[in-house]
Tab-separated table of C-alpha atoms in Angstrom:
chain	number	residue	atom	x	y	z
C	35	UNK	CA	0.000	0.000	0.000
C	36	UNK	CA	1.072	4.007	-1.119
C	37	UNK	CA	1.525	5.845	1.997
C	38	UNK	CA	1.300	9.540	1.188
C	39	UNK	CA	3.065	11.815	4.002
C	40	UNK	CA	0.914	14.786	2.372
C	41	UNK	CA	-2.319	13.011	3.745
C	42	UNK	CA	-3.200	12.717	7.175
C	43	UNK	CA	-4.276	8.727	6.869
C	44	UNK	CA	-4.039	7.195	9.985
C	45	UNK	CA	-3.105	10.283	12.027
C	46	UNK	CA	-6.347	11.047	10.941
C	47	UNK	CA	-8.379	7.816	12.162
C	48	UNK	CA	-6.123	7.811	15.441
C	49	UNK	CA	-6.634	11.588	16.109
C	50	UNK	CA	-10.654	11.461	15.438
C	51	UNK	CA	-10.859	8.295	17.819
C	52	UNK	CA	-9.009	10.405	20.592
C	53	UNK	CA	-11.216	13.123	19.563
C	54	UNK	CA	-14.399	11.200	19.978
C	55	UNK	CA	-13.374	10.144	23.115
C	56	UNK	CA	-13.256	13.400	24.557
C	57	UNK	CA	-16.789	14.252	23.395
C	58	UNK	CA	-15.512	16.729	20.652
C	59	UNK	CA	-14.707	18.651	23.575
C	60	UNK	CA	-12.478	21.444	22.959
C	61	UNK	CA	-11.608	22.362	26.526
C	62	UNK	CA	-11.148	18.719	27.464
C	63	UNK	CA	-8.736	18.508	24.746
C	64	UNK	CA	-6.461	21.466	25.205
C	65	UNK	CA	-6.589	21.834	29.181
C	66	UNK	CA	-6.602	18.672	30.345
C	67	UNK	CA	-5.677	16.974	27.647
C	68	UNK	CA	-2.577	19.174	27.234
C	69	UNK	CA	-1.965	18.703	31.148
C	70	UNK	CA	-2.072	14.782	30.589
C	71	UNK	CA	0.209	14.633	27.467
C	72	UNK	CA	2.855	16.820	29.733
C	73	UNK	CA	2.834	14.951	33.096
C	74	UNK	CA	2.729	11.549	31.513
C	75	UNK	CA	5.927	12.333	29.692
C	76	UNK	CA	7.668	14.186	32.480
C	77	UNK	CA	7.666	10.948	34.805
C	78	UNK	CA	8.153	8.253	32.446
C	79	UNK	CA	11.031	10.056	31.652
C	80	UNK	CA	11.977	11.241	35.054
C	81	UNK	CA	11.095	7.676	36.812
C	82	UNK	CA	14.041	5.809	35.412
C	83	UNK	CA	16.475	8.863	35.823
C	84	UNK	CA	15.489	8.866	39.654
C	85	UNK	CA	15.763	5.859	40.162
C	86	UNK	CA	19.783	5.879	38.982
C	87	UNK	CA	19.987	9.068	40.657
C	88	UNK	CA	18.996	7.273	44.355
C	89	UNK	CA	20.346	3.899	43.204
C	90	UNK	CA	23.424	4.345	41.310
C	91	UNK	CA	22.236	1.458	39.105
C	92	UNK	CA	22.356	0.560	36.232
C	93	UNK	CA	26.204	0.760	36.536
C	94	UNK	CA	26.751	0.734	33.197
C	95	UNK	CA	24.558	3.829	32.444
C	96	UNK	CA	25.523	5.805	35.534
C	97	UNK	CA	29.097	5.713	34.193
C	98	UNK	CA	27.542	8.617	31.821
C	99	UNK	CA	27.150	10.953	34.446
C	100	UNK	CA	28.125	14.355	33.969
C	101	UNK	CA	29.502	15.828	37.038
C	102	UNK	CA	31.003	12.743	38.796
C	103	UNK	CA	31.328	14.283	42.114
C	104	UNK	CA	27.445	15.131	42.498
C	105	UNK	CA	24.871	13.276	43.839
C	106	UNK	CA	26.273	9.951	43.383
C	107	UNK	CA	24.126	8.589	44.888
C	108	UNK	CA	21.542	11.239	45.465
C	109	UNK	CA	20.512	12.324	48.895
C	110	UNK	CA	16.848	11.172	49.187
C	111	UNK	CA	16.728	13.655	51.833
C	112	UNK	CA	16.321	16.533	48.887
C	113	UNK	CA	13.507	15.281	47.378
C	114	UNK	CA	10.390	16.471	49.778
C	115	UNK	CA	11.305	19.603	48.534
C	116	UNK	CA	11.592	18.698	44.990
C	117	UNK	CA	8.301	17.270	44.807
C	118	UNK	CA	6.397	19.337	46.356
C	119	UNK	CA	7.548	22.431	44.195
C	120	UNK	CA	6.830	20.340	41.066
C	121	UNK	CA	3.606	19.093	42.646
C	122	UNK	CA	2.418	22.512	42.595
C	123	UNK	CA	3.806	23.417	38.810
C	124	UNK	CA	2.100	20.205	37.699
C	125	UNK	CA	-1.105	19.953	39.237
C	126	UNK	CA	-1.932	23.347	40.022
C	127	UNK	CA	-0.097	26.001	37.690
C	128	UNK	CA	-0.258	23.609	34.456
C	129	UNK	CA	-3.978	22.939	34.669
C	130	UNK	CA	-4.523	26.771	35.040
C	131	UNK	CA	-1.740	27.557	32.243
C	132	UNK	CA	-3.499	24.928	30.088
C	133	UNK	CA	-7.172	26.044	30.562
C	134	UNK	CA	-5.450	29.656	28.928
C	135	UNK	CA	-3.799	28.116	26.367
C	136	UNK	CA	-7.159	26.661	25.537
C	137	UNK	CA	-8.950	30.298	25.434
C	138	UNK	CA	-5.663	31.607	23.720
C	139	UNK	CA	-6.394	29.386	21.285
C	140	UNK	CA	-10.007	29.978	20.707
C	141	UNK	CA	-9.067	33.610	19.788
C	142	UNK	CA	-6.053	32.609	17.300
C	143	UNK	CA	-8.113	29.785	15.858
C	144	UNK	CA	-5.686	26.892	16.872
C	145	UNK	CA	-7.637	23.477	15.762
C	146	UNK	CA	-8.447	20.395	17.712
C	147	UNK	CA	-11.029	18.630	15.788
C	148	UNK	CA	-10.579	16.386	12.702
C	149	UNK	CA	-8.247	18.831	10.214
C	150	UNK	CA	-5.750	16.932	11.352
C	151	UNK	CA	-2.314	18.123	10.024
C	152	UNK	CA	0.096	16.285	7.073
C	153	UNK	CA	3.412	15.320	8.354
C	154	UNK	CA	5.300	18.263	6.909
C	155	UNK	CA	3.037	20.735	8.503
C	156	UNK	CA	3.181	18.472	12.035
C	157	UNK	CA	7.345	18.934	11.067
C	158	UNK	CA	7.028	22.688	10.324
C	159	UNK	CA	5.289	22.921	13.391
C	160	UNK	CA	7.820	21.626	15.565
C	161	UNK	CA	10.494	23.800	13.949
C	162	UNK	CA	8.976	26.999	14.453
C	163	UNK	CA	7.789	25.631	17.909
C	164	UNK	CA	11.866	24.868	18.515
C	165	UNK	CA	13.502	28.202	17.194
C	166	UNK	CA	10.508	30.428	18.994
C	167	UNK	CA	11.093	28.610	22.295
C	168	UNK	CA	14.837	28.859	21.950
C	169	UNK	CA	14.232	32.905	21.185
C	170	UNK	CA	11.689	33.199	24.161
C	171	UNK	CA	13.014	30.903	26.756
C	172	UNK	CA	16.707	32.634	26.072
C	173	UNK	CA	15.715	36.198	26.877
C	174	UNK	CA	13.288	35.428	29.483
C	175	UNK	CA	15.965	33.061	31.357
C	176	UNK	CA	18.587	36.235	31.177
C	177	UNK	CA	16.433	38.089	32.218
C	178	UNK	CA	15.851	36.042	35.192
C	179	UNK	CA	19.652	36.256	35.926
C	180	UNK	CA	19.042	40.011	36.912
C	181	UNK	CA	20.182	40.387	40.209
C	182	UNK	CA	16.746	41.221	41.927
C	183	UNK	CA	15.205	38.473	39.657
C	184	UNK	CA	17.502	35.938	40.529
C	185	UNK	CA	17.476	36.241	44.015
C	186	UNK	CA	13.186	36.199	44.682
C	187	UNK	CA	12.302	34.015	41.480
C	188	UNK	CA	15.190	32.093	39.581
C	189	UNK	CA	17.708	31.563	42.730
C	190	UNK	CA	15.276	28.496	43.866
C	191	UNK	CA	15.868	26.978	40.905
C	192	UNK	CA	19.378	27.027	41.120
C	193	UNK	CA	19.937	25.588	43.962
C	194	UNK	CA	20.941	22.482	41.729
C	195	UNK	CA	24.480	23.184	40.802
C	196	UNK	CA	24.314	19.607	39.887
C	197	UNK	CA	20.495	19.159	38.282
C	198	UNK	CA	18.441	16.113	38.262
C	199	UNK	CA	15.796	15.455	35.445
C	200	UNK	CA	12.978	15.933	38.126
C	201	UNK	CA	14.637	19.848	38.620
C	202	UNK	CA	13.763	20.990	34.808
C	203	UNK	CA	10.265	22.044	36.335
C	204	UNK	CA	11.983	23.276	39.666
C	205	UNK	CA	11.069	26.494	39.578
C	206	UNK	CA	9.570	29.546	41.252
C	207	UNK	CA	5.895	29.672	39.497
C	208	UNK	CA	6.239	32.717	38.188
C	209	UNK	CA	9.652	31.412	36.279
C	210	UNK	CA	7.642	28.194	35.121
C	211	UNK	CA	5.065	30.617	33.409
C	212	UNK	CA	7.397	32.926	31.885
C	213	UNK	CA	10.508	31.168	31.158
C	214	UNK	CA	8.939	28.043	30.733
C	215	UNK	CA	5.322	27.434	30.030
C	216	UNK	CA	5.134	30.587	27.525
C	217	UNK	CA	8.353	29.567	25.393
C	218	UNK	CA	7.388	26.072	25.175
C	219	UNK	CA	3.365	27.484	23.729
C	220	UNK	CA	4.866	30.542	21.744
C	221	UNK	CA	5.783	28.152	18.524
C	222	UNK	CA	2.098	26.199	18.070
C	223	UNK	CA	0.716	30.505	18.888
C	224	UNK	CA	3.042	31.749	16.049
C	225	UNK	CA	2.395	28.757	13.847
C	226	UNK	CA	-1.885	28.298	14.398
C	227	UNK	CA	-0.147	24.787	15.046
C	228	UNK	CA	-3.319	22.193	15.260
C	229	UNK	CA	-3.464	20.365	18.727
C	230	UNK	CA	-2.136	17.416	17.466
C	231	UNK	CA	1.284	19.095	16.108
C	232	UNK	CA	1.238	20.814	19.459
C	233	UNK	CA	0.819	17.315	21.755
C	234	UNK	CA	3.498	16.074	19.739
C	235	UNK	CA	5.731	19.286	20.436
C	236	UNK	CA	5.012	19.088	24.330
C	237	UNK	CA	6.279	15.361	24.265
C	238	UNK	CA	9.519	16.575	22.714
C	239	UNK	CA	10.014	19.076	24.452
C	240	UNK	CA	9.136	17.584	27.863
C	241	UNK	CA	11.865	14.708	27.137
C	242	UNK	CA	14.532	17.472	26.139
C	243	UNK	CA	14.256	19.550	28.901
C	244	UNK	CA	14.482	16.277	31.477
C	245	UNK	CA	17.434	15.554	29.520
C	246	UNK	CA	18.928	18.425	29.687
C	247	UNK	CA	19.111	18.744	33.315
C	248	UNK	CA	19.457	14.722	33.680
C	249	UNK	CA	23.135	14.997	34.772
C	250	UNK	CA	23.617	12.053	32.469
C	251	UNK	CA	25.167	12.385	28.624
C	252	UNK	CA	24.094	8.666	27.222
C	253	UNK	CA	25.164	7.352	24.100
C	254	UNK	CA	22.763	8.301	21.195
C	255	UNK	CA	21.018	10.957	23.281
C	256	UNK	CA	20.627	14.623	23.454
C	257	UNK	CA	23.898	16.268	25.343
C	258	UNK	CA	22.597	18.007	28.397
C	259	UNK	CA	26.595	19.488	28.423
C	260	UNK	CA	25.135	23.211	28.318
C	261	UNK	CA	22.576	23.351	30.416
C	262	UNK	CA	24.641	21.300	32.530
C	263	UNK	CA	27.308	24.011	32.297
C	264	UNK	CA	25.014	27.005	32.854
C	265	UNK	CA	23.792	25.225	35.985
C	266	UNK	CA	27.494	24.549	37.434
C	267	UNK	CA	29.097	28.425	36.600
C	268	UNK	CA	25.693	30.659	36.207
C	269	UNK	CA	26.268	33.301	34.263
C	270	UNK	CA	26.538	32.120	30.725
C	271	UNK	CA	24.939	29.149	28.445
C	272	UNK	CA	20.714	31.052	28.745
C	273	UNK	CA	19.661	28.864	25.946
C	274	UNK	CA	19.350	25.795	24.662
C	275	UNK	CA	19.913	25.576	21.396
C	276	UNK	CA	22.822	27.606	21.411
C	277	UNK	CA	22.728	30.103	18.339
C	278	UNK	CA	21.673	32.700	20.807
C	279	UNK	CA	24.648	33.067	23.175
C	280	UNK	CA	26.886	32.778	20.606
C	281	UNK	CA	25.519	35.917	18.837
C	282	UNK	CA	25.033	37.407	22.648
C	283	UNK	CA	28.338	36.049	23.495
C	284	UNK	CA	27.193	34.423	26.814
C	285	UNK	CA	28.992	30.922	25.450
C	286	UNK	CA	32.544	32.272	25.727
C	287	UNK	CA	33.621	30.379	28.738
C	288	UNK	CA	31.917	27.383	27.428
C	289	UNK	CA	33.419	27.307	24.585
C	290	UNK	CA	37.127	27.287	26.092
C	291	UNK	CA	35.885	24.410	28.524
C	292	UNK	CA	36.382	20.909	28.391
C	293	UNK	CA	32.461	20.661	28.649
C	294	UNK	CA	32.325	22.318	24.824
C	295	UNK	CA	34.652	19.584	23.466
C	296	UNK	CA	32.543	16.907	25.273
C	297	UNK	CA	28.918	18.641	23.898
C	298	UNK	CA	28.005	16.371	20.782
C	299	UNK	CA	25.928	13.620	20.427
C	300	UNK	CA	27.830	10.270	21.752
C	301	UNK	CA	28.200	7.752	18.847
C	302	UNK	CA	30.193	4.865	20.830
C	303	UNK	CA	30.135	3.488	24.568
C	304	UNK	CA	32.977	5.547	26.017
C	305	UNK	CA	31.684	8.077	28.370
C	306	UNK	CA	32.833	11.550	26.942
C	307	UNK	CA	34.276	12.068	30.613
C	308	UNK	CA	36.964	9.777	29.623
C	309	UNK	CA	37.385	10.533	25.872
C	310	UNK	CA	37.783	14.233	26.974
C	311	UNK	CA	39.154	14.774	30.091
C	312	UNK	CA	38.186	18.241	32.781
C	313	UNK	CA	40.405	20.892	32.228
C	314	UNK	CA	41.114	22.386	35.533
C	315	UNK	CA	42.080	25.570	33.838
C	316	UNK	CA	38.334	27.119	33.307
C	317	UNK	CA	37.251	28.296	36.224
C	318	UNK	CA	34.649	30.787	37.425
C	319	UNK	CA	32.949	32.396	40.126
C	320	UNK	CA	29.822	30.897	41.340
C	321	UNK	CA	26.872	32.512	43.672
């Protein structure tokens, strides 16, 4: 059988059945469906990271940790906290956050119904959703680093100078509104991405993010290298992506670090901490 990536097909059939299971209902789908898509996919992902994190097993995977020194194992002791800041991002803030999304959509005229979305418009969606949450999430985060912003919203979520996937929602609420929940939505707004292309978006994204602050740099995964360096020296590394602080600058120390060498995606089984050694040269000042 033809398969034509220009037709919906089955995205369509699966997408109507989920659909009809909400009762066509349009605030079902984006708040709480929205909500569901996000938590699901932050603790499948974050499950199996915690549970190296407190375990220290696999041994063969926590051999990829980033900063060896760091919560090997991790302090159970400094998860109460954890959790119960996340608790209240999850179930509280992202339910409200989603329910606005869902009237934010009404008045752009984002879809949720059956015009589902070819592939290439699902993968144009998810580019525009990546640069405009690189371009969003990098100016709100500096701006977060000003000194009176840092020290009543953004300090909290530093307190990880060694982060944990559970820590990429760590955050002061009004920092996971701003710096997070409104970069990760600004793509599917820009784009009048259908729901679909946007579920799809908040699974990537959701995964990235937990990577990124996973402490871990596996083989054929994402490199959480810069983020990991922003959260160990502060001051530079605001994006993601990375095009940003180059242009700004805020990569220089980065890039003369042994971390810069070691950020790439990890083709064999030797842990870049051994293929690249620390260079005890770079140093900076931390708060």
């Amino acid at each position: 059988m033809d398969v034509n990536i220009t037709q919906p097909g089955y995205l369509e059939l699966g997408w109507g059945k989920v659909y009809r299971l909400s009762g066509e209902n349009d605030i079902l789908m984006f708040s709480v469906g929205t909500w569901l898509v996000a938590m699901t996919t932050y603790w499948v992902t974050n499950f199996f990271l915690l549970y190296m994190d407190l375990t220290g097993k696999p041994k063969f995977l926590t051999r990829y940790k980033v900063q060896q020194d760091k919560n090997t194992p991790l302090d159970p002791s400094l998860l109460p906290n954890v959790l119960k800041t996340v608790s209240v991002n999850m179930m509280i803030i992202t339910p409200i956050s989603s329910y606005g999304w869902y009237s934010t959509c009404q008045w752009r005229g984002n879809s949720c119904g059956y015009d589902v979305p070819t592939v290439p418009r699902i993968i144009l969606d998810i580019i525009v959703a990546l640069l405009a949450d690189e371009v969003f999430f990098y100016y709100s985060h500096r701006l977060l680093h000003h000194p009176y912003l840092y020290k009543w919203i953004h300090k909290k979520h530093h307190e990880w100078t060694a982060p944990i996937g559970l820590v990429c929602i760590y955050a002061h609420p009004i920092e996971f509104i701003a710096a997070n929940s409104i970069p990760v939505f600004s793509g599917p707004f820009l784009a009048k991405s259908h729901l679909l292309s946007t579920w799809i978006w908040t699974v990537i994204t959701m995964f990235m993010t937990s990577i990124h602050h996973s402490g871990y740099h596996f083989p054929f995964n994402l490199s959480p290298e810069f983020h990991d360096f922003h959260h160990a020296k502060f001051h530079y590394n605001f994006g993601f992506l990375g095009f940003l602080d180059r242009f700004h600058g805020t990569d220089e120390l980065f890039r003369k670090s042994a971390a810069s060498k070691r950020h790439k995606w990890l083709f064999g089984l030797t842990p870049v901490s051994v293929s690249v050694p620390d260079d005890k040269a770079v140093v900076c000042k931390s708060e």
